[in-house]
Structure formats: structure tokens, C-alpha cells
Amino acid sequence: MDILVNLQAFLATADTAGFSAAARKLNVSTSVVAKRVTQLETRIGAPLFHRSTRQLRLTEAGQRYVHRARSVVADATDLLSRMGEKGHDLVDHLRIKAPTSLTVARLADAFSAFQTQNPRLKLEIVLIDRPVDPVTEGFDIAIGAFPHSFGGVVDEPLCPLKRLLCASPAYLKKHGAPKHPRDLVDHRCLSFLPTGPEWIFDGPRGRISIQVSPLLSSNEGHVLARSAIAGNGIALISHYLVADALRDGTLKPVLRDFPIPELWVKAAIPERRRNAAAVQALLRELKSALLPVL
């Protein structure tokens, strides 16, 4: 168990950039954390941190080992949970990458409910709006809707993600409604930064690609929704963010005959973590939370 607690001390120190903060996180003394990290450094024959009076920084060796160490600790914790007398209780530390807008709108409640059901489970949720390789960046689950795939990673579909164009009645009255996607080049467009200004449509004769010049770009979907409601332009946006506004008429669909290709929200999981009890339980919770609303 010495190796496991030493690895835990290493990870806590890497996460907090200091022995004192790591000690508070682990509920032990600062000297204990420093001793455990030193023992680990002696074992591997290389320093893991650059030490200074202000903070600790990972050395090249530390950067090389930190994600692997995180996976080892997670695997060991999962194994001990399964072997223990309370094996039905989930005891693990899950590091999760999730998209900002979807987490704020939907996933935050799912994560909270999941942790309420599993009080011994530790969650570390990082909001990132770009593709992430969970193996190289040290995540147990990376949630997103980008079509990227990575080696040593299993993609688990969670739910379809419907997107559409919409604008306020005031905007459409003032500027008119586009009849074809190519008309968008003459309109004020509100664009989601992670997917970029190239807007793709399914037309009667196949795919249509339009490069717009956005009046507003943001990686937060709520910002786009509020701007569209205010009459600032036409937004390409996920349906769940504007469902209420569409129902009450605050926003109107645009170019219905040219639908936006559907994306899938998926969870990318390192192969070695795929069967971890906590990972599988969280996937079930996410599917249950997302399917009725997206």
C-alpha cells in the first residue's frame, strides 16, 4: 500500500502545486506528503518536482508519469472497492472532461445526483470545449460531440444532439428570413466557437457548406441563445438551449428545409478504465439524464 499512498501524494501535490495544499486535500500533515513524494522519487530514481520557495512545478519526469499514475491509482481504488466488504458502494476518483454549455444546462444536475447516490465517490470535473484524448490528458471519461477518435480509447454513445438555426421575430422582420444557406453570408450570424464558422446543411441534393462571418462567436451556448433572443442575429445552436424560447415564440426556426447534420454526444474512455464500476455507473446515469431532454 506504500506505493499507492505515495502515488496519491504525488497526484495531490501535482494538482495543488504545493505540499501544504496537498496535505489539506489528503487530510495529513505537510511533512507526510513531502516524505511520500520523496520516497516515490527515490524509488523511480528521478525528481518529480522542481522545488522553489513559491511553488512546485512538475519536472519532465513528473509530466511524463502524472497521467499514468492517475490511471494506476484509479484502477487500484476500483479494485479495492470491488474486493471490500462494502463492494456495492462505489469508491473511486473519476476525472471527467465535459463541455461547458451542456454541463451548465444538463450535466451538473446529473453529476450532483450521481454523487449523492455514491457519497464515497470523488469527482473532478473539468470544463473544456475542445477534443480531448483522455489517455494522454489523464481523464477517466471525456464527454463531447466532436467526431474525433483516439488510440486506446473506447467511444460510448450517450445521446443524439439536435442543432438548428433560429432567430427572433424582430430580427426576421427587420432583416428578412434567408431562403437558402448561401443567403447567410448577408446576415448577422451567431456562431459556436468550438465548431467554427463553417456551417454545414443537408440539402435536397446533398451537403452544403457555407463559411459565415460571425457577428458574435462564443464557446458558451447560453451567450448565443441570449443574443439571438435579443435580436442580434441568426444562431446555429443546440436545440436543448433554445427549446423554451422556441415553444413560447421568442425564437423562430430558420431554414427548416435545410437541416443541420445531427451530432452525437459521446463519452471517450481509456480502454483500461472501461469496465471500472464507477465509470459504468456514471455512464448509465448520464444516458438516463440526457436522453429525455436532448
PDB file of C-alpha atoms in Angstrom:
ATOM      1  CA  MET A   1       0.000   0.000   0.000  1.00  0.00           C
ATOM      2  CA  ASP A   2       3.037   2.333   0.370  1.00  0.00           C
ATOM      3  CA  ILE A   3       3.279   2.730  -3.399  1.00  0.00           C
ATOM      4  CA  LEU A   4      -0.427   3.575  -3.643  1.00  0.00           C
ATOM      5  CA  VAL A   5      -0.349   6.258  -0.920  1.00  0.00           C
ATOM      6  CA  ASN A   6       2.877   7.663  -2.381  1.00  0.00           C
ATOM      7  CA  LEU A   7       1.228   7.938  -5.793  1.00  0.00           C
ATOM      8  CA  GLN A   8      -1.774   9.624  -4.180  1.00  0.00           C
ATOM      9  CA  ALA A   9       0.558  12.135  -2.528  1.00  0.00           C
ATOM     10  CA  PHE A  10       2.278  12.767  -5.869  1.00  0.00           C
ATOM     11  CA  LEU A  11      -1.058  13.396  -7.630  1.00  0.00           C
ATOM     12  CA  ALA A  12      -2.392  15.658  -4.870  1.00  0.00           C
ATOM     13  CA  THR A  13       0.826  17.686  -4.970  1.00  0.00           C
ATOM     14  CA  ALA A  14       0.690  17.926  -8.764  1.00  0.00           C
ATOM     15  CA  ASP A  15      -2.943  19.075  -8.640  1.00  0.00           C
ATOM     16  CA  THR A  16      -2.399  21.705  -5.950  1.00  0.00           C
ATOM     17  CA  ALA A  17       1.211  22.762  -6.765  1.00  0.00           C
ATOM     18  CA  GLY A  18       2.251  22.586  -3.127  1.00  0.00           C
ATOM     19  CA  PHE A  19       2.844  20.183  -0.234  1.00  0.00           C
ATOM     20  CA  SER A  20       0.680  22.177   2.202  1.00  0.00           C
ATOM     21  CA  ALA A  21      -2.340  22.284  -0.118  1.00  0.00           C
ATOM     22  CA  ALA A  22      -1.873  18.592  -0.930  1.00  0.00           C
ATOM     23  CA  ALA A  23      -1.760  17.813   2.785  1.00  0.00           C
ATOM     24  CA  ARG A  24      -5.064  19.600   3.325  1.00  0.00           C
ATOM     25  CA  LYS A  25      -6.562  17.684   0.415  1.00  0.00           C
ATOM     26  CA  LEU A  26      -5.394  14.332   1.825  1.00  0.00           C
ATOM     27  CA  ASN A  27      -6.063  15.291   5.468  1.00  0.00           C
ATOM     28  CA  VAL A  28      -2.499  14.506   6.579  1.00  0.00           C
ATOM     29  CA  SER A  29       0.463  16.642   7.652  1.00  0.00           C
ATOM     30  CA  THR A  30       2.674  18.515   5.193  1.00  0.00           C
ATOM     31  CA  SER A  31       5.706  16.509   6.273  1.00  0.00           C
ATOM     32  CA  VAL A  32       3.896  13.248   5.500  1.00  0.00           C
ATOM     33  CA  VAL A  33       3.120  14.382   1.946  1.00  0.00           C
ATOM     34  CA  ALA A  34       6.688  15.559   1.365  1.00  0.00           C
ATOM     35  CA  LYS A  35       8.048  12.266   2.730  1.00  0.00           C
ATOM     36  CA  ARG A  36       5.781  10.196   0.478  1.00  0.00           C
ATOM     37  CA  VAL A  37       6.767  12.155  -2.625  1.00  0.00           C
ATOM     38  CA  THR A  38      10.456  11.814  -1.711  1.00  0.00           C
ATOM     39  CA  GLN A  39      10.019   8.064  -1.271  1.00  0.00           C
ATOM     40  CA  LEU A  40       8.457   7.847  -4.712  1.00  0.00           C
ATOM     41  CA  GLU A  41      11.255   9.910  -6.263  1.00  0.00           C
ATOM     42  CA  THR A  42      13.830   7.609  -4.616  1.00  0.00           C
ATOM     43  CA  ARG A  43      12.004   4.566  -5.943  1.00  0.00           C
ATOM     44  CA  ILE A  44      11.989   5.764  -9.571  1.00  0.00           C
ATOM     45  CA  GLY A  45      15.398   7.435  -9.378  1.00  0.00           C
ATOM     46  CA  ALA A  46      14.275  10.820 -10.681  1.00  0.00           C
ATOM     47  CA  PRO A  47      12.869  14.070  -9.214  1.00  0.00           C
ATOM     48  CA  LEU A  48       9.162  14.645  -9.888  1.00  0.00           C
ATOM     49  CA  PHE A  49       9.043  18.339  -8.941  1.00  0.00           C
ATOM     50  CA  HIS A  50      11.131  21.446  -9.323  1.00  0.00           C
ATOM     51  CA  ARG A  51      11.113  22.822  -5.786  1.00  0.00           C
ATOM     52  CA  SER A  52      11.147  26.562  -5.080  1.00  0.00           C
ATOM     53  CA  THR A  53      10.102  28.814  -2.218  1.00  0.00           C
ATOM     54  CA  ARG A  54       6.920  29.824  -4.047  1.00  0.00           C
ATOM     55  CA  GLN A  55       5.561  26.659  -5.648  1.00  0.00           C
ATOM     56  CA  LEU A  56       6.300  23.219  -7.007  1.00  0.00           C
ATOM     57  CA  ARG A  57       6.429  22.523 -10.732  1.00  0.00           C
ATOM     58  CA  LEU A  58       6.420  19.120 -12.373  1.00  0.00           C
ATOM     59  CA  THR A  59       9.720  18.059 -13.874  1.00  0.00           C
ATOM     60  CA  GLU A  60       9.827  16.377 -17.272  1.00  0.00           C
ATOM     61  CA  ALA A  61       9.621  13.017 -15.499  1.00  0.00           C
ATOM     62  CA  GLY A  62       6.691  14.250 -13.416  1.00  0.00           C
ATOM     63  CA  GLN A  63       4.817  15.386 -16.508  1.00  0.00           C
ATOM     64  CA  ARG A  64       5.521  12.061 -18.159  1.00  0.00           C
ATOM     65  CA  TYR A  65       4.199   9.992 -15.249  1.00  0.00           C
ATOM     66  CA  VAL A  66       1.320  12.047 -13.846  1.00  0.00           C
ATOM     67  CA  HIS A  67      -1.435  10.778 -16.161  1.00  0.00           C
ATOM     68  CA  ARG A  68      -0.285   7.179 -15.901  1.00  0.00           C
ATOM     69  CA  ALA A  69      -0.142   7.488 -12.130  1.00  0.00           C
ATOM     70  CA  ARG A  70      -3.700   8.813 -12.114  1.00  0.00           C
ATOM     71  CA  SER A  71      -4.889   5.751 -14.028  1.00  0.00           C
ATOM     72  CA  VAL A  72      -2.997   3.368 -11.731  1.00  0.00           C
ATOM     73  CA  VAL A  73      -4.498   4.945  -8.608  1.00  0.00           C
ATOM     74  CA  ALA A  74      -7.984   4.853 -10.130  1.00  0.00           C
ATOM     75  CA  ASP A  75      -7.582   1.178 -11.070  1.00  0.00           C
ATOM     76  CA  ALA A  76      -6.311   0.258  -7.620  1.00  0.00           C
ATOM     77  CA  THR A  77      -9.127   2.144  -5.917  1.00  0.00           C
ATOM     78  CA  ASP A  78     -11.704   0.430  -8.119  1.00  0.00           C
ATOM     79  CA  LEU A  79     -10.204  -2.996  -7.355  1.00  0.00           C
ATOM     80  CA  LEU A  80     -10.175  -2.380  -3.601  1.00  0.00           C
ATOM     81  CA  SER A  81     -13.782  -1.188  -3.803  1.00  0.00           C
ATOM     82  CA  ARG A  82     -14.832  -4.417  -5.508  1.00  0.00           C
ATOM     83  CA  MET A  83     -12.915  -6.564  -3.004  1.00  0.00           C
ATOM     84  CA  GLY A  84     -14.056  -4.791   0.150  1.00  0.00           C
ATOM     85  CA  GLU A  85     -16.923  -5.705   2.415  1.00  0.00           C
ATOM     86  CA  LYS A  86     -18.867  -2.745   1.045  1.00  0.00           C
ATOM     87  CA  GLY A  87     -18.165  -3.616  -2.560  1.00  0.00           C
ATOM     88  CA  HIS A  88     -21.608  -2.393  -3.528  1.00  0.00           C
ATOM     89  CA  ASP A  89     -20.535   1.136  -2.572  1.00  0.00           C
ATOM     90  CA  LEU A  90     -18.578   2.936  -5.283  1.00  0.00           C
ATOM     91  CA  VAL A  91     -15.196   4.113  -4.033  1.00  0.00           C
ATOM     92  CA  ASP A  92     -13.181   5.771  -6.791  1.00  0.00           C
ATOM     93  CA  HIS A  93     -11.835   9.061  -8.113  1.00  0.00           C
ATOM     94  CA  LEU A  94     -13.170   9.954 -11.557  1.00  0.00           C
ATOM     95  CA  ARG A  95     -11.559  12.741 -13.557  1.00  0.00           C
ATOM     96  CA  ILE A  96     -14.079  13.922 -16.139  1.00  0.00           C
ATOM     97  CA  LYS A  97     -13.812  16.296 -19.084  1.00  0.00           C
ATOM     98  CA  ALA A  98     -17.157  17.840 -20.034  1.00  0.00           C
ATOM     99  CA  PRO A  99     -18.345  20.620 -22.394  1.00  0.00           C
ATOM    100  CA  THR A 100     -19.274  23.909 -20.750  1.00  0.00           C
ATOM    101  CA  SER A 101     -22.777  24.619 -22.095  1.00  0.00           C
ATOM    102  CA  LEU A 102     -24.035  21.053 -21.789  1.00  0.00           C
ATOM    103  CA  THR A 103     -22.689  20.757 -18.254  1.00  0.00           C
ATOM    104  CA  VAL A 104     -24.259  24.015 -17.093  1.00  0.00           C
ATOM    105  CA  ALA A 105     -27.609  23.188 -18.698  1.00  0.00           C
ATOM    106  CA  ARG A 106     -27.895  19.444 -18.070  1.00  0.00           C
ATOM    107  CA  LEU A 107     -24.914  17.533 -16.723  1.00  0.00           C
ATOM    108  CA  ALA A 108     -24.366  19.450 -13.480  1.00  0.00           C
ATOM    109  CA  ASP A 109     -27.584  18.020 -12.044  1.00  0.00           C
ATOM    110  CA  ALA A 110     -26.664  14.520 -13.251  1.00  0.00           C
ATOM    111  CA  PHE A 111     -23.232  14.727 -11.628  1.00  0.00           C
ATOM    112  CA  SER A 112     -24.773  16.005  -8.394  1.00  0.00           C
ATOM    113  CA  ALA A 113     -27.378  13.243  -8.309  1.00  0.00           C
ATOM    114  CA  PHE A 114     -24.731  10.619  -9.038  1.00  0.00           C
ATOM    115  CA  GLN A 115     -22.527  11.801  -6.185  1.00  0.00           C
ATOM    116  CA  THR A 116     -25.499  11.933  -3.831  1.00  0.00           C
ATOM    117  CA  GLN A 117     -26.149   8.276  -4.653  1.00  0.00           C
ATOM    118  CA  ASN A 118     -22.453   7.448  -4.208  1.00  0.00           C
ATOM    119  CA  PRO A 119     -21.135   9.594  -1.334  1.00  0.00           C
ATOM    120  CA  ARG A 120     -17.750   7.823  -1.207  1.00  0.00           C
ATOM    121  CA  LEU A 121     -17.019   8.690  -4.832  1.00  0.00           C
ATOM    122  CA  LYS A 122     -14.736  11.631  -5.680  1.00  0.00           C
ATOM    123  CA  LEU A 123     -15.392  13.567  -8.882  1.00  0.00           C
ATOM    124  CA  GLU A 124     -13.053  16.009 -10.609  1.00  0.00           C
ATOM    125  CA  ILE A 125     -14.970  17.761 -13.395  1.00  0.00           C
ATOM    126  CA  VAL A 126     -13.037  19.933 -15.849  1.00  0.00           C
ATOM    127  CA  LEU A 127     -14.968  22.014 -18.416  1.00  0.00           C
ATOM    128  CA  ILE A 128     -13.155  22.028 -21.776  1.00  0.00           C
ATOM    129  CA  ASP A 129     -14.633  22.886 -25.182  1.00  0.00           C
ATOM    130  CA  ARG A 130     -12.234  21.043 -27.472  1.00  0.00           C
ATOM    131  CA  PRO A 131     -11.479  17.419 -28.365  1.00  0.00           C
ATOM    132  CA  VAL A 132      -9.504  15.687 -25.607  1.00  0.00           C
ATOM    133  CA  ASP A 133      -7.540  12.420 -25.697  1.00  0.00           C
ATOM    134  CA  PRO A 134      -8.384  11.022 -22.246  1.00  0.00           C
ATOM    135  CA  VAL A 135      -5.307   8.788 -22.215  1.00  0.00           C
ATOM    136  CA  THR A 136      -2.701  11.500 -22.780  1.00  0.00           C
ATOM    137  CA  GLU A 137      -4.523  14.139 -20.713  1.00  0.00           C
ATOM    138  CA  GLY A 138      -5.378  11.887 -17.791  1.00  0.00           C
ATOM    139  CA  PHE A 139      -9.174  11.678 -17.871  1.00  0.00           C
ATOM    140  CA  ASP A 140     -11.332   8.672 -16.995  1.00  0.00           C
ATOM    141  CA  ILE A 141     -14.166   9.993 -19.174  1.00  0.00           C
ATOM    142  CA  ALA A 142     -14.082  12.738 -21.816  1.00  0.00           C
ATOM    143  CA  ILE A 143     -17.570  13.883 -22.844  1.00  0.00           C
ATOM    144  CA  GLY A 144     -18.060  15.733 -26.109  1.00  0.00           C
ATOM    145  CA  ALA A 145     -19.711  15.781 -29.507  1.00  0.00           C
ATOM    146  CA  PHE A 146     -16.663  16.083 -31.752  1.00  0.00           C
ATOM    147  CA  PRO A 147     -16.126  13.256 -34.267  1.00  0.00           C
ATOM    148  CA  HIS A 148     -12.519  12.667 -33.153  1.00  0.00           C
ATOM    149  CA  SER A 149     -11.241   9.222 -32.144  1.00  0.00           C
ATOM    150  CA  PHE A 150      -8.037   8.274 -30.318  1.00  0.00           C
ATOM    151  CA  GLY A 151      -5.964   5.139 -29.950  1.00  0.00           C
ATOM    152  CA  GLY A 152      -6.552   3.065 -26.829  1.00  0.00           C
ATOM    153  CA  VAL A 153      -9.898   4.788 -26.271  1.00  0.00           C
ATOM    154  CA  VAL A 154     -13.448   3.388 -26.409  1.00  0.00           C
ATOM    155  CA  ASP A 155     -16.243   5.712 -27.571  1.00  0.00           C
ATOM    156  CA  GLU A 156     -19.559   5.199 -25.788  1.00  0.00           C
ATOM    157  CA  PRO A 157     -22.533   6.967 -27.467  1.00  0.00           C
ATOM    158  CA  LEU A 158     -24.680   8.851 -24.964  1.00  0.00           C
ATOM    159  CA  CYS A 159     -27.387  10.604 -26.997  1.00  0.00           C
ATOM    160  CA  PRO A 160     -28.030  12.458 -30.270  1.00  0.00           C
ATOM    161  CA  LEU A 161     -27.524  16.219 -30.272  1.00  0.00           C
ATOM    162  CA  LYS A 162     -30.028  18.099 -32.417  1.00  0.00           C
ATOM    163  CA  ARG A 163     -28.970  21.524 -33.725  1.00  0.00           C
ATOM    164  CA  LEU A 164     -30.848  24.179 -35.693  1.00  0.00           C
ATOM    165  CA  LEU A 165     -30.790  27.750 -36.961  1.00  0.00           C
ATOM    166  CA  CYS A 166     -33.029  30.235 -35.180  1.00  0.00           C
ATOM    167  CA  ALA A 167     -33.622  33.966 -34.821  1.00  0.00           C
ATOM    168  CA  SER A 168     -36.013  36.302 -33.043  1.00  0.00           C
ATOM    169  CA  PRO A 169     -39.195  37.503 -34.775  1.00  0.00           C
ATOM    170  CA  ALA A 170     -37.850  41.068 -34.527  1.00  0.00           C
ATOM    171  CA  TYR A 171     -34.663  40.150 -36.363  1.00  0.00           C
ATOM    172  CA  LEU A 172     -36.539  38.294 -39.113  1.00  0.00           C
ATOM    173  CA  LYS A 173     -38.951  41.205 -39.532  1.00  0.00           C
ATOM    174  CA  LYS A 174     -36.107  43.693 -39.881  1.00  0.00           C
ATOM    175  CA  HIS A 175     -33.679  41.639 -41.985  1.00  0.00           C
ATOM    176  CA  GLY A 176     -35.900  39.043 -43.627  1.00  0.00           C
ATOM    177  CA  ALA A 177     -35.534  35.267 -43.461  1.00  0.00           C
ATOM    178  CA  PRO A 178     -32.907  33.516 -45.590  1.00  0.00           C
ATOM    179  CA  LYS A 179     -34.333  31.171 -48.212  1.00  0.00           C
ATOM    180  CA  HIS A 180     -31.135  29.202 -48.852  1.00  0.00           C
ATOM    181  CA  PRO A 181     -27.965  28.616 -46.767  1.00  0.00           C
ATOM    182  CA  ARG A 182     -25.933  30.765 -49.160  1.00  0.00           C
ATOM    183  CA  ASP A 183     -28.110  33.750 -48.120  1.00  0.00           C
ATOM    184  CA  LEU A 184     -26.456  33.582 -44.683  1.00  0.00           C
ATOM    185  CA  VAL A 185     -23.374  35.397 -45.954  1.00  0.00           C
ATOM    186  CA  ASP A 186     -25.524  38.558 -45.972  1.00  0.00           C
ATOM    187  CA  HIS A 187     -26.899  38.004 -42.450  1.00  0.00           C
ATOM    188  CA  ARG A 188     -25.689  38.667 -38.927  1.00  0.00           C
ATOM    189  CA  CYS A 189     -24.607  35.230 -37.675  1.00  0.00           C
ATOM    190  CA  LEU A 190     -24.002  33.971 -34.138  1.00  0.00           C
ATOM    191  CA  SER A 191     -21.521  31.100 -34.083  1.00  0.00           C
ATOM    192  CA  PHE A 192     -20.390  28.462 -31.586  1.00  0.00           C
ATOM    193  CA  LEU A 193     -16.596  28.785 -31.367  1.00  0.00           C
ATOM    194  CA  PRO A 194     -15.681  25.081 -30.969  1.00  0.00           C
ATOM    195  CA  THR A 195     -17.470  24.104 -34.207  1.00  0.00           C
ATOM    196  CA  GLY A 196     -16.309  27.196 -36.078  1.00  0.00           C
ATOM    197  CA  PRO A 197     -17.739  29.479 -38.792  1.00  0.00           C
ATOM    198  CA  GLU A 198     -18.188  26.734 -41.398  1.00  0.00           C
ATOM    199  CA  TRP A 199     -21.876  25.865 -41.248  1.00  0.00           C
ATOM    200  CA  ILE A 200     -22.976  22.608 -42.876  1.00  0.00           C
ATOM    201  CA  PHE A 201     -26.504  21.746 -44.018  1.00  0.00           C
ATOM    202  CA  ASP A 202     -28.277  18.760 -45.523  1.00  0.00           C
ATOM    203  CA  GLY A 203     -29.908  19.932 -48.760  1.00  0.00           C
ATOM    204  CA  PRO A 204     -32.128  18.125 -51.295  1.00  0.00           C
ATOM    205  CA  ARG A 205     -29.027  17.432 -53.405  1.00  0.00           C
ATOM    206  CA  GLY A 206     -26.569  16.670 -50.636  1.00  0.00           C
ATOM    207  CA  ARG A 207     -24.373  18.519 -48.185  1.00  0.00           C
ATOM    208  CA  ILE A 208     -23.989  22.296 -48.386  1.00  0.00           C
ATOM    209  CA  SER A 209     -21.082  24.085 -46.706  1.00  0.00           C
ATOM    210  CA  ILE A 210     -21.235  27.834 -46.001  1.00  0.00           C
ATOM    211  CA  GLN A 211     -18.488  29.979 -44.488  1.00  0.00           C
ATOM    212  CA  VAL A 212     -20.071  32.744 -42.402  1.00  0.00           C
ATOM    213  CA  SER A 213     -18.517  35.849 -40.853  1.00  0.00           C
ATOM    214  CA  PRO A 214     -19.927  35.796 -37.318  1.00  0.00           C
ATOM    215  CA  LEU A 215     -21.090  38.958 -35.606  1.00  0.00           C
ATOM    216  CA  LEU A 216     -20.640  37.019 -32.354  1.00  0.00           C
ATOM    217  CA  SER A 217     -18.634  33.890 -31.549  1.00  0.00           C
ATOM    218  CA  SER A 218     -18.665  32.200 -28.155  1.00  0.00           C
ATOM    219  CA  ASN A 219     -17.837  28.848 -26.606  1.00  0.00           C
ATOM    220  CA  GLU A 220     -20.870  29.248 -24.288  1.00  0.00           C
ATOM    221  CA  GLY A 221     -24.178  28.347 -25.909  1.00  0.00           C
ATOM    222  CA  HIS A 222     -26.229  30.381 -23.445  1.00  0.00           C
ATOM    223  CA  VAL A 223     -24.453  33.527 -24.660  1.00  0.00           C
ATOM    224  CA  LEU A 224     -25.537  32.766 -28.237  1.00  0.00           C
ATOM    225  CA  ALA A 225     -29.100  31.995 -27.145  1.00  0.00           C
ATOM    226  CA  ARG A 226     -29.461  35.279 -25.253  1.00  0.00           C
ATOM    227  CA  SER A 227     -28.010  37.224 -28.165  1.00  0.00           C
ATOM    228  CA  ALA A 228     -30.423  35.589 -30.610  1.00  0.00           C
ATOM    229  CA  ILE A 229     -33.387  36.333 -28.332  1.00  0.00           C
ATOM    230  CA  ALA A 230     -32.237  39.961 -28.160  1.00  0.00           C
ATOM    231  CA  GLY A 231     -32.500  40.148 -31.946  1.00  0.00           C
ATOM    232  CA  ASN A 232     -28.787  40.332 -32.709  1.00  0.00           C
ATOM    233  CA  GLY A 233     -28.684  37.672 -35.398  1.00  0.00           C
ATOM    234  CA  ILE A 234     -29.230  34.089 -36.561  1.00  0.00           C
ATOM    235  CA  ALA A 235     -27.736  31.444 -34.292  1.00  0.00           C
ATOM    236  CA  LEU A 236     -26.634  27.925 -35.096  1.00  0.00           C
ATOM    237  CA  ILE A 237     -27.277  26.316 -31.740  1.00  0.00           C
ATOM    238  CA  SER A 238     -28.170  23.112 -29.935  1.00  0.00           C
ATOM    239  CA  HIS A 239     -31.918  22.576 -29.612  1.00  0.00           C
ATOM    240  CA  TYR A 240     -31.872  21.979 -25.843  1.00  0.00           C
ATOM    241  CA  LEU A 241     -30.559  25.503 -25.255  1.00  0.00           C
ATOM    242  CA  VAL A 242     -33.465  27.213 -27.033  1.00  0.00           C
ATOM    243  CA  ALA A 243     -36.323  24.710 -26.591  1.00  0.00           C
ATOM    244  CA  ASP A 244     -38.247  27.003 -24.234  1.00  0.00           C
ATOM    245  CA  ALA A 245     -37.740  30.054 -26.474  1.00  0.00           C
ATOM    246  CA  LEU A 246     -38.982  28.092 -29.497  1.00  0.00           C
ATOM    247  CA  ARG A 247     -42.079  26.976 -27.591  1.00  0.00           C
ATOM    248  CA  ASP A 248     -43.025  30.473 -26.463  1.00  0.00           C
ATOM    249  CA  GLY A 249     -42.214  32.084 -29.810  1.00  0.00           C
ATOM    250  CA  THR A 250     -39.298  34.167 -28.573  1.00  0.00           C
ATOM    251  CA  LEU A 251     -37.217  32.450 -31.258  1.00  0.00           C
ATOM    252  CA  LYS A 252     -38.261  31.070 -34.629  1.00  0.00           C
ATOM    253  CA  PRO A 253     -36.628  28.257 -36.624  1.00  0.00           C
ATOM    254  CA  VAL A 254     -34.821  29.326 -39.797  1.00  0.00           C
ATOM    255  CA  LEU A 255     -34.119  27.298 -42.986  1.00  0.00           C
ATOM    256  CA  ARG A 256     -36.189  24.310 -41.913  1.00  0.00           C
ATOM    257  CA  ASP A 257     -35.786  22.720 -45.354  1.00  0.00           C
ATOM    258  CA  PHE A 258     -32.009  22.599 -44.809  1.00  0.00           C
ATOM    259  CA  PRO A 259     -31.465  20.727 -41.522  1.00  0.00           C
ATOM    260  CA  ILE A 260     -28.169  20.773 -39.648  1.00  0.00           C
ATOM    261  CA  PRO A 261     -26.474  17.326 -39.535  1.00  0.00           C
ATOM    262  CA  GLU A 262     -27.045  15.660 -36.193  1.00  0.00           C
ATOM    263  CA  LEU A 263     -24.124  15.119 -33.824  1.00  0.00           C
ATOM    264  CA  TRP A 264     -23.804  12.508 -31.102  1.00  0.00           C
ATOM    265  CA  VAL A 265     -22.736  13.258 -27.570  1.00  0.00           C
ATOM    266  CA  LYS A 266     -20.303  10.517 -26.605  1.00  0.00           C
ATOM    267  CA  ALA A 267     -18.029   9.520 -23.757  1.00  0.00           C
ATOM    268  CA  ALA A 268     -14.440   8.681 -24.666  1.00  0.00           C
ATOM    269  CA  ILE A 269     -12.978   6.240 -22.130  1.00  0.00           C
ATOM    270  CA  PRO A 270      -9.464   4.772 -21.884  1.00  0.00           C
ATOM    271  CA  GLU A 271      -9.734   1.048 -22.628  1.00  0.00           C
ATOM    272  CA  ARG A 272      -8.177   0.117 -19.295  1.00  0.00           C
ATOM    273  CA  ARG A 273     -10.881   2.085 -17.424  1.00  0.00           C
ATOM    274  CA  ARG A 274     -13.842   0.949 -19.491  1.00  0.00           C
ATOM    275  CA  ASN A 275     -15.031  -1.742 -17.053  1.00  0.00           C
ATOM    276  CA  ALA A 276     -14.428   0.198 -13.846  1.00  0.00           C
ATOM    277  CA  ALA A 277     -17.572   0.016 -11.746  1.00  0.00           C
ATOM    278  CA  ALA A 278     -17.754   3.787 -11.191  1.00  0.00           C
ATOM    279  CA  VAL A 279     -17.267   4.526 -14.893  1.00  0.00           C
ATOM    280  CA  GLN A 280     -20.051   2.153 -15.926  1.00  0.00           C
ATOM    281  CA  ALA A 281     -22.380   3.513 -13.241  1.00  0.00           C
ATOM    282  CA  LEU A 282     -21.753   7.107 -14.335  1.00  0.00           C
ATOM    283  CA  LEU A 283     -22.403   6.213 -17.991  1.00  0.00           C
ATOM    284  CA  ARG A 284     -25.803   4.808 -17.003  1.00  0.00           C
ATOM    285  CA  GLU A 285     -26.591   7.989 -15.064  1.00  0.00           C
ATOM    286  CA  LEU A 286     -25.578  10.219 -17.980  1.00  0.00           C
ATOM    287  CA  LYS A 287     -27.642   8.294 -20.532  1.00  0.00           C
ATOM    288  CA  SER A 288     -30.654   8.433 -18.246  1.00  0.00           C
ATOM    289  CA  ALA A 289     -30.236  12.164 -17.704  1.00  0.00           C
ATOM    290  CA  LEU A 290     -29.569  13.139 -21.336  1.00  0.00           C
ATOM    291  CA  LEU A 291     -31.872  11.037 -23.470  1.00  0.00           C
ATOM    292  CA  PRO A 292     -35.173  12.588 -22.319  1.00  0.00           C
ATOM    293  CA  VAL A 293     -34.028  16.172 -22.843  1.00  0.00           C
ATOM    294  CA  LEU A 294     -31.680  16.447 -25.843  1.00  0.00           C
TER     295      LEU A 294
END
